[in-house]
Tab-separated table of C-alpha atoms and ligand atoms in Angstrom:
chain	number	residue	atom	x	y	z
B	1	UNK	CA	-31.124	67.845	183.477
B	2	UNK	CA	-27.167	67.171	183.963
B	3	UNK	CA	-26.890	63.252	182.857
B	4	UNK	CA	-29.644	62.053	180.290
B	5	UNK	CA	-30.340	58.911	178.810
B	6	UNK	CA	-31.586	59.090	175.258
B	7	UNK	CA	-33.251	55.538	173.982
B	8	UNK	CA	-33.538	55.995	169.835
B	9	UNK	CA	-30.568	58.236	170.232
B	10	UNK	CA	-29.373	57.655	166.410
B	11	UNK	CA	-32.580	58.703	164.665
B	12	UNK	CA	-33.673	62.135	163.927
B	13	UNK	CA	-34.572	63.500	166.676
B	14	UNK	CA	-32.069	61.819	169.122
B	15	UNK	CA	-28.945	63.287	166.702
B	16	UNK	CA	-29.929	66.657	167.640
B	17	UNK	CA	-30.672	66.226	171.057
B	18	UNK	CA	-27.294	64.769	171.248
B	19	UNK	CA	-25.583	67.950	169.788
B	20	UNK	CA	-27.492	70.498	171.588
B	21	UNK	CA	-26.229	68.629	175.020
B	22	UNK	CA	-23.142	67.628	174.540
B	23	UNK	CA	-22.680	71.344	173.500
B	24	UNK	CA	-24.079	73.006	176.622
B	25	UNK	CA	-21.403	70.651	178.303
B	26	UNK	CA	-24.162	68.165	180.010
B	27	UNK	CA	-23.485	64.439	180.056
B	28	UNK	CA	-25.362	62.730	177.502
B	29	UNK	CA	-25.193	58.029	176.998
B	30	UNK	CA	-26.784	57.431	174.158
B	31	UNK	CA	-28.669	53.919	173.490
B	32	UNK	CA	-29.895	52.662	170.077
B	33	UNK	CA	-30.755	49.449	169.246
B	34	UNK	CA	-29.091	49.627	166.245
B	35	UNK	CA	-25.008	49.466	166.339
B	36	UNK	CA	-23.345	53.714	166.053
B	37	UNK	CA	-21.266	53.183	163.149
B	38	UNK	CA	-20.565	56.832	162.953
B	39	UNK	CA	-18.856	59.398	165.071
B	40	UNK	CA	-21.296	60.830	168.127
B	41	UNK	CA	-19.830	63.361	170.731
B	42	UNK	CA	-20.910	61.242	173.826
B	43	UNK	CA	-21.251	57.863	175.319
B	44	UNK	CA	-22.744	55.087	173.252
B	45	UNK	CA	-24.195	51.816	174.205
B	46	UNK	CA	-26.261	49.613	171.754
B	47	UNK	CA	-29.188	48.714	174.010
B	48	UNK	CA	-32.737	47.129	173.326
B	49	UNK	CA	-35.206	49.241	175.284
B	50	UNK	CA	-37.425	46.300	175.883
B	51	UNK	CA	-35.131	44.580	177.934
B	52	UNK	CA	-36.190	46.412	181.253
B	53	UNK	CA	-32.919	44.820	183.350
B	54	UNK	CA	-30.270	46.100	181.322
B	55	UNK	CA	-32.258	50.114	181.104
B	56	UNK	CA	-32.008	49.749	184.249
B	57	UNK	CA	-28.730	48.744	184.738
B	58	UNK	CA	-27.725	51.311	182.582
B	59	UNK	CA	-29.955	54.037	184.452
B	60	UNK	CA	-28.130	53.033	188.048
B	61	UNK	CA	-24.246	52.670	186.971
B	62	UNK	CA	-24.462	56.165	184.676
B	63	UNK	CA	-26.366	57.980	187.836
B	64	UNK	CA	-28.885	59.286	184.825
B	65	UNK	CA	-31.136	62.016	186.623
B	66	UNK	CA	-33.279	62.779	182.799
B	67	UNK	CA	-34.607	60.628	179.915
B	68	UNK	CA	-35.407	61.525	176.608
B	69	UNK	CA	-37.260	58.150	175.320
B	70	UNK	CA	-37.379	58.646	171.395
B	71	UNK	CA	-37.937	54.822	170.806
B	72	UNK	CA	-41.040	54.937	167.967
B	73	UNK	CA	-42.300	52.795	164.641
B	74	UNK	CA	-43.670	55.563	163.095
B	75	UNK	CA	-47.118	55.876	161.397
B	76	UNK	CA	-46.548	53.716	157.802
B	77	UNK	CA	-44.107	51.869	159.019
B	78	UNK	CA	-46.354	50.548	162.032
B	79	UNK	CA	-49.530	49.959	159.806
B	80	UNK	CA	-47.053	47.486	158.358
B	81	UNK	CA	-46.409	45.559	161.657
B	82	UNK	CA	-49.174	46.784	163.573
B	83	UNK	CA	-48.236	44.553	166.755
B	84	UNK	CA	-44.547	44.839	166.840
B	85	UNK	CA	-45.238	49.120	166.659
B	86	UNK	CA	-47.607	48.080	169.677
B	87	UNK	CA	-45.330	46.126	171.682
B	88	UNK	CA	-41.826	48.135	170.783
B	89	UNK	CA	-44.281	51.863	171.414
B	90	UNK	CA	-45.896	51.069	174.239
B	91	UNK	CA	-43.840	48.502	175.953
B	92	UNK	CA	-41.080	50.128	175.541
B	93	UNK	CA	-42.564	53.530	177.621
B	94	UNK	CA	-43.628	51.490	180.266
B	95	UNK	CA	-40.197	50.229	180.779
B	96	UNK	CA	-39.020	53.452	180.678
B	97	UNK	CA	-41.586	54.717	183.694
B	98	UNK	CA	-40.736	51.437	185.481
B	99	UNK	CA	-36.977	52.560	185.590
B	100	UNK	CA	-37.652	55.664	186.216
B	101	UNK	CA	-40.106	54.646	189.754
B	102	UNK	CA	-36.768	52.513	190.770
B	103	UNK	CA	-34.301	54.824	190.226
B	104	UNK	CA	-36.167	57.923	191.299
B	105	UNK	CA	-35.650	59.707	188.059
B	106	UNK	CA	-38.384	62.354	187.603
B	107	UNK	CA	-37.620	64.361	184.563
B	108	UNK	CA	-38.554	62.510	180.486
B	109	UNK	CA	-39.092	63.522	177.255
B	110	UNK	CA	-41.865	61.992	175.677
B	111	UNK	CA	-42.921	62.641	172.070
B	112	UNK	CA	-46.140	62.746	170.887
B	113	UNK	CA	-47.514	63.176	167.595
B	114	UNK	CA	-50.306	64.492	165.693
B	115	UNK	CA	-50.992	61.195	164.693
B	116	UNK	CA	-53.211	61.134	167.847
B	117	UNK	CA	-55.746	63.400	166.132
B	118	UNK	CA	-58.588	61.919	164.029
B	119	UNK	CA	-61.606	62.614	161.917
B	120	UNK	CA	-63.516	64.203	164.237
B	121	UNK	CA	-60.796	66.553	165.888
B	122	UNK	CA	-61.718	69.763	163.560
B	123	UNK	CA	-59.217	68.974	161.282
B	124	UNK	CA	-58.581	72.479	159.879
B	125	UNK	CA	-57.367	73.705	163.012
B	126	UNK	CA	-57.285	71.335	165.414
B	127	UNK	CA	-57.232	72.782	169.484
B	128	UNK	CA	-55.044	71.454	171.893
B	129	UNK	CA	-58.803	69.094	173.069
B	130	UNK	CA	-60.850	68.069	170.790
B	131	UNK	CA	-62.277	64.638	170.587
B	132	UNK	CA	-59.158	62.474	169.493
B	133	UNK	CA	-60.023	59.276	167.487
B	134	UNK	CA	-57.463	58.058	165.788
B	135	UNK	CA	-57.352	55.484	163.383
B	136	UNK	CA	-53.522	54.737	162.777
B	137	UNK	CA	-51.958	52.131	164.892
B	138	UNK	CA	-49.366	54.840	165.018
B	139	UNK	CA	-51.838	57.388	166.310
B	140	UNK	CA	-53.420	54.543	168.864
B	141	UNK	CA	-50.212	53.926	170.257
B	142	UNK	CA	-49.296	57.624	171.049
B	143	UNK	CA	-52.638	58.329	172.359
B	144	UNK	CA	-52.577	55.366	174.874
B	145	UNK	CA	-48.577	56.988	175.543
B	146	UNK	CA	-50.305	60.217	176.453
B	147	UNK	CA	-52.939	58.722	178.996
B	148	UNK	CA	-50.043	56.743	180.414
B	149	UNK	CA	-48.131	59.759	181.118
B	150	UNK	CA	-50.664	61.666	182.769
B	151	UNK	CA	-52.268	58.624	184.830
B	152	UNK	CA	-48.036	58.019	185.616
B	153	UNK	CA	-47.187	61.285	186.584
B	154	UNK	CA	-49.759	61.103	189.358
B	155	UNK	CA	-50.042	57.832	190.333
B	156	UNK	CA	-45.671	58.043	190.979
B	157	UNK	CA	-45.111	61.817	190.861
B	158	UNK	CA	-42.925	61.978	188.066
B	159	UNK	CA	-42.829	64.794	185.445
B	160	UNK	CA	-43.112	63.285	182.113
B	161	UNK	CA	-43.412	66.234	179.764
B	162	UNK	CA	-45.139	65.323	176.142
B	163	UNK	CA	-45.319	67.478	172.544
B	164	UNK	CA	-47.337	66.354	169.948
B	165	UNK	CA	-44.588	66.922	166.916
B	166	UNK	CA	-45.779	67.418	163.351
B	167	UNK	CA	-44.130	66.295	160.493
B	168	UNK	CA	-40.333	67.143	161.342
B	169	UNK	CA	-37.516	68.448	158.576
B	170	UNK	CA	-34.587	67.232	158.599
B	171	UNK	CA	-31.674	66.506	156.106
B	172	UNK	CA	-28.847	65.498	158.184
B	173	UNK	CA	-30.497	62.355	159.803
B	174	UNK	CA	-33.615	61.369	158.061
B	175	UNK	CA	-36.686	59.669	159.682
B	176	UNK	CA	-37.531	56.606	158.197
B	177	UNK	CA	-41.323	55.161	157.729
B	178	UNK	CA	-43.428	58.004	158.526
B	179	UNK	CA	-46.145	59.968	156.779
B	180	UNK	CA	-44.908	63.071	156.602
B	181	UNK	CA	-41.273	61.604	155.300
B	182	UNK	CA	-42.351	62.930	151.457
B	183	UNK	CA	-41.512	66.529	152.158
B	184	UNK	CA	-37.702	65.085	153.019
B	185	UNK	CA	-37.745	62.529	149.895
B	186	UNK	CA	-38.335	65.365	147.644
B	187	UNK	CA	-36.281	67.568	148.595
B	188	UNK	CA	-33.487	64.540	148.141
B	189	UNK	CA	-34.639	64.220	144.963
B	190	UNK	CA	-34.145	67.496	143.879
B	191	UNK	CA	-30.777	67.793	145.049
B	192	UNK	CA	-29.871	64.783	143.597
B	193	UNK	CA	-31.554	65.704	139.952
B	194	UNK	CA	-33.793	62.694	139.855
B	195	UNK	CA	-37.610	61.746	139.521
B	196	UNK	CA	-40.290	61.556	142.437
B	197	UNK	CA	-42.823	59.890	143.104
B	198	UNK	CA	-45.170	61.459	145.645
B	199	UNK	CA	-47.268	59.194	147.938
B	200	UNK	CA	-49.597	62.063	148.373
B	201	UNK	CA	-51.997	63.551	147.004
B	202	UNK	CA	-50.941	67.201	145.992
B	203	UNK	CA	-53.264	68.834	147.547
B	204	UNK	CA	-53.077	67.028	150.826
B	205	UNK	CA	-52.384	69.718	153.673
B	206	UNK	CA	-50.319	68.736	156.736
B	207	UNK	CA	-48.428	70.641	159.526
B	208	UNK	CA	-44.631	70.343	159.569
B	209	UNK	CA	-41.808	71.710	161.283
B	210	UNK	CA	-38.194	72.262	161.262
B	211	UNK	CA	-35.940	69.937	163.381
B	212	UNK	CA	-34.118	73.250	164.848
B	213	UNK	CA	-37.720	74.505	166.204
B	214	UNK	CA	-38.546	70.558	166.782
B	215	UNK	CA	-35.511	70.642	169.237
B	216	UNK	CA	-36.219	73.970	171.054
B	217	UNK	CA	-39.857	73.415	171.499
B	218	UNK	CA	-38.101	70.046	173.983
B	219	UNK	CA	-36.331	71.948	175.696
B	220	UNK	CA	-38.161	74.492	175.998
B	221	UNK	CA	-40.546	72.544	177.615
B	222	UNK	CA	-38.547	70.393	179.932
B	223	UNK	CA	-37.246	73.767	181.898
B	224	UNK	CA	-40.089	75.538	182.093
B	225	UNK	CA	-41.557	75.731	185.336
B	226	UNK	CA	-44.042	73.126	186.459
B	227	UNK	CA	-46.640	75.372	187.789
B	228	UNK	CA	-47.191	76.722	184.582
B	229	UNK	CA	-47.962	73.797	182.756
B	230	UNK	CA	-51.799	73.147	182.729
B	231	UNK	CA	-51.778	70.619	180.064
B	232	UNK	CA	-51.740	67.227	181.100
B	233	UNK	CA	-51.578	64.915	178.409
B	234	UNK	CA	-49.144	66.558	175.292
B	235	UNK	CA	-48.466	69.832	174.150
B	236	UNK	CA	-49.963	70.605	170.744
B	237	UNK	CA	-46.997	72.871	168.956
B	238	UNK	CA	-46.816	74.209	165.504
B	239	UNK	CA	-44.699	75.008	162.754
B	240	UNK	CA	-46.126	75.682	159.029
B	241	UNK	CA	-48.819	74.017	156.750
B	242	UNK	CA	-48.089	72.680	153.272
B	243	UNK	CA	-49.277	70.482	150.322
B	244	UNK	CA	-46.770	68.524	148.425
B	245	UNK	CA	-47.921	70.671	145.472
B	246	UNK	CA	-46.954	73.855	147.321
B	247	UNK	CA	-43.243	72.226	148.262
B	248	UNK	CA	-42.547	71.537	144.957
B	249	UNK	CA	-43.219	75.089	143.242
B	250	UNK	CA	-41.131	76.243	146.407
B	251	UNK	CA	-38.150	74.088	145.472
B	252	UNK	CA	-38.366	75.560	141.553
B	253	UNK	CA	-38.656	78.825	143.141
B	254	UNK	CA	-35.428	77.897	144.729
B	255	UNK	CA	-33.314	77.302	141.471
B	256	UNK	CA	-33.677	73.201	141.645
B	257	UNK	CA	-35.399	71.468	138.816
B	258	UNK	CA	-37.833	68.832	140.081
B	259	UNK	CA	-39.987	66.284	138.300
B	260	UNK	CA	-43.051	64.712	140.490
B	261	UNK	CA	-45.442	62.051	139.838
B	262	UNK	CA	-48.539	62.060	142.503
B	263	UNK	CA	-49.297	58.754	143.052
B	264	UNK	CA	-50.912	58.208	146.432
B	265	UNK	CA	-50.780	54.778	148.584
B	266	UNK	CA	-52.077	53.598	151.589
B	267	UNK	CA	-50.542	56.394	153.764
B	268	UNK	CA	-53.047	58.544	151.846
B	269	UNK	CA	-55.742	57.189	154.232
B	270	UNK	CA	-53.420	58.087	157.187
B	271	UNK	CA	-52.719	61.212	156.415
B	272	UNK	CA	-56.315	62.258	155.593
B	273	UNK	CA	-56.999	61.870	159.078
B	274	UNK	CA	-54.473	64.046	160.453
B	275	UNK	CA	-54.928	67.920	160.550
B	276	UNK	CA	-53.830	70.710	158.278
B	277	UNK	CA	-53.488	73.477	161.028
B	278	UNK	CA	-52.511	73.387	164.605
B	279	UNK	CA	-53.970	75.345	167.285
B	280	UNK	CA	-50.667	75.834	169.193
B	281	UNK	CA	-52.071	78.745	172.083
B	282	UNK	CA	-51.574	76.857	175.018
B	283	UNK	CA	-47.926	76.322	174.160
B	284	UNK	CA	-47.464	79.397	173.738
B	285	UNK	CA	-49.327	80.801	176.760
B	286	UNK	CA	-48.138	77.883	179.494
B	287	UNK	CA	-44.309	78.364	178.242
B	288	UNK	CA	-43.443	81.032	175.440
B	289	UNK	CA	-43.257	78.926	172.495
B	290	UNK	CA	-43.114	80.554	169.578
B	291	UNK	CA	-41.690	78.439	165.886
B	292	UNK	CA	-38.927	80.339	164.706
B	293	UNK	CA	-38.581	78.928	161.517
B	294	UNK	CA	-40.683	78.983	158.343
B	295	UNK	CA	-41.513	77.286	155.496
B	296	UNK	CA	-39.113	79.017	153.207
B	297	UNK	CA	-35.973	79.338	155.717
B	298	UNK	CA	-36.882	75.266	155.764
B	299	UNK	CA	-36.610	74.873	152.480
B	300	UNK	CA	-33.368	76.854	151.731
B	301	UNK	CA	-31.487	75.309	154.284
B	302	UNK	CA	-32.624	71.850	153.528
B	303	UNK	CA	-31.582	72.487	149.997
B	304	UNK	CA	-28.564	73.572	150.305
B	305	UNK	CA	-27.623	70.882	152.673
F	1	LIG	N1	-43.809	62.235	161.259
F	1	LIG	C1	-44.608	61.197	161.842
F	1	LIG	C2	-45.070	60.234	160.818
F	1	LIG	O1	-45.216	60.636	159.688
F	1	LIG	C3	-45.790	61.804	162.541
F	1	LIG	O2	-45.544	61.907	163.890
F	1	LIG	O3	-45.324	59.121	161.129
């Protein structure tokens, strides 16, 4: 890993990723579709990653040896536009592999999601292979991403490495259009002394994680050593479990005042069939991972962002 590409470098995962490198010194060109109207310590081009030519263009002139492909509609956003989710997730990966067979690159970054799980992966704690049936575009489109990885990696030895990421928390850059975006939304709203509106129930349970742990489990993964990794498709990892009901007596507990109004939507139905618990072992056995923050750590820092 000394010259990555990162595709859906300006959204919340790619900001990180972007610090951590630039910080360790390694060469880092960011791409986004959208246009970088603020500061970013590295390269920037605004790039469509479903225009194949001009990734790869991009891949040969900046000698790129690493990709971190963040591109994603996430889950309510792509039940919106269930095609254009399809064609920008999935289309967009296979470019990436394409590029990555002509230009000999070997190492990605691939995120997964637990959006991949359904109703009949034992919910409560789901193991790293149960039955997976999902029923979200979102989910359909990561789970089809996960048997392209492993039928890729074979079929034109490459070494696409895969985590299936719970909700992450983050205040800095914000994710936009997912499920698991409430927990981020209230805590906004609490900062900024105004009403919410939950589109959860508050008693729905989901697994989340903090985007410090969400960046460490990456890399994490992407140096351990090969050998040791006997799972194939995506790594399930783990942070904590909560209930909207839950975050919001922890952000009292935390000095904030905070009004909320339950009134669940159609993401509701998505997040029903996603788990509560994550049955993280295999992580932790195949490469040492081990979340280092909680829920309360995650809530303090948020807040006093
Ligand atoms: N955080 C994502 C979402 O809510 C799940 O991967 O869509």
């Amino acid at each position: 890993m000394n010259r990555i590409l990162i595709t859906g470098a300006l959204g919340q995962l790619g900001i990180e990723f972007i610090k951590y490198f630039t910080k360790s010194n390694i060469f880092v060109l960011a791409t986004d579709i959208r246009e970088c109207k603020n500061e970013i310590p590295c390269e920037f081009i605004q790039c469509d990653v479903l225009e194949k030519n001009k990734l790869n263009q991009l891949v040969k002139s900046y000698k790129i040896d690493t990709i971190f492909h963040l591109v994603a509609m996430l889950s309510a956003k792509a039940e919106k536009h269930p095609f254009k989710s399809w064609k920008l997730n999935i289309d967009s990966f296979q470019n990436i592999i394409e590029v990555c067979v002509d230009n000999e690159i070997k190492k990605v970054f691939w995120p997964s999601s637990i959006a991949v799980f359904g109703t009949d992966s034992k919910l409560g704690c789901v193991p790293q292979n149960p039955i997976l049936n999902p029923s979200s575009i979102y989910g359909i489109t990561k789970l089809a991403g996960e048997k392209l990885l492993e039928y890729s990696n074979k079929k034109f030895n490459i070494d696409i490495r895969s985590i299936r990421y719970p909700g992450i928390i983050s205040m800095s850059t914000k994710p936009g259009g997912g499920t698991t975006d409430y927990v981020i939304e209230m805590m906004d709203s609490a900062i900024n002394k105004s009403k919410y509106v939950c589109f959860l129930s508050k008693n729905t349970e989901l697994p989340m994680m903090y985007i410090d742990d969400a960046v460490s489990s990456a890399i994490q993964l992407m140096r351990a050593d090969k050998s040791k990794l006997s799972v194939k498709d995506s790594y399930n990892v783990a942070g904590f479990s909560i209930t909207p009901e839950i975050l919001k007596k922890q952000i009292l507990k935390n000095g904030f005042k905070i009004d909320v109004e339950f009134k669940p939507d159609f993401r509701q139905e998505i997040a029903n069939t996603w788990p509560k618990k994550i049955d993280d072992s295999k992580a932790k056995l195949d490469w040492g991972w081990s979340a280092q923050i909680g829920f309360e750590e995650t809530v303090k820092k948020s807040l006093k962002f």
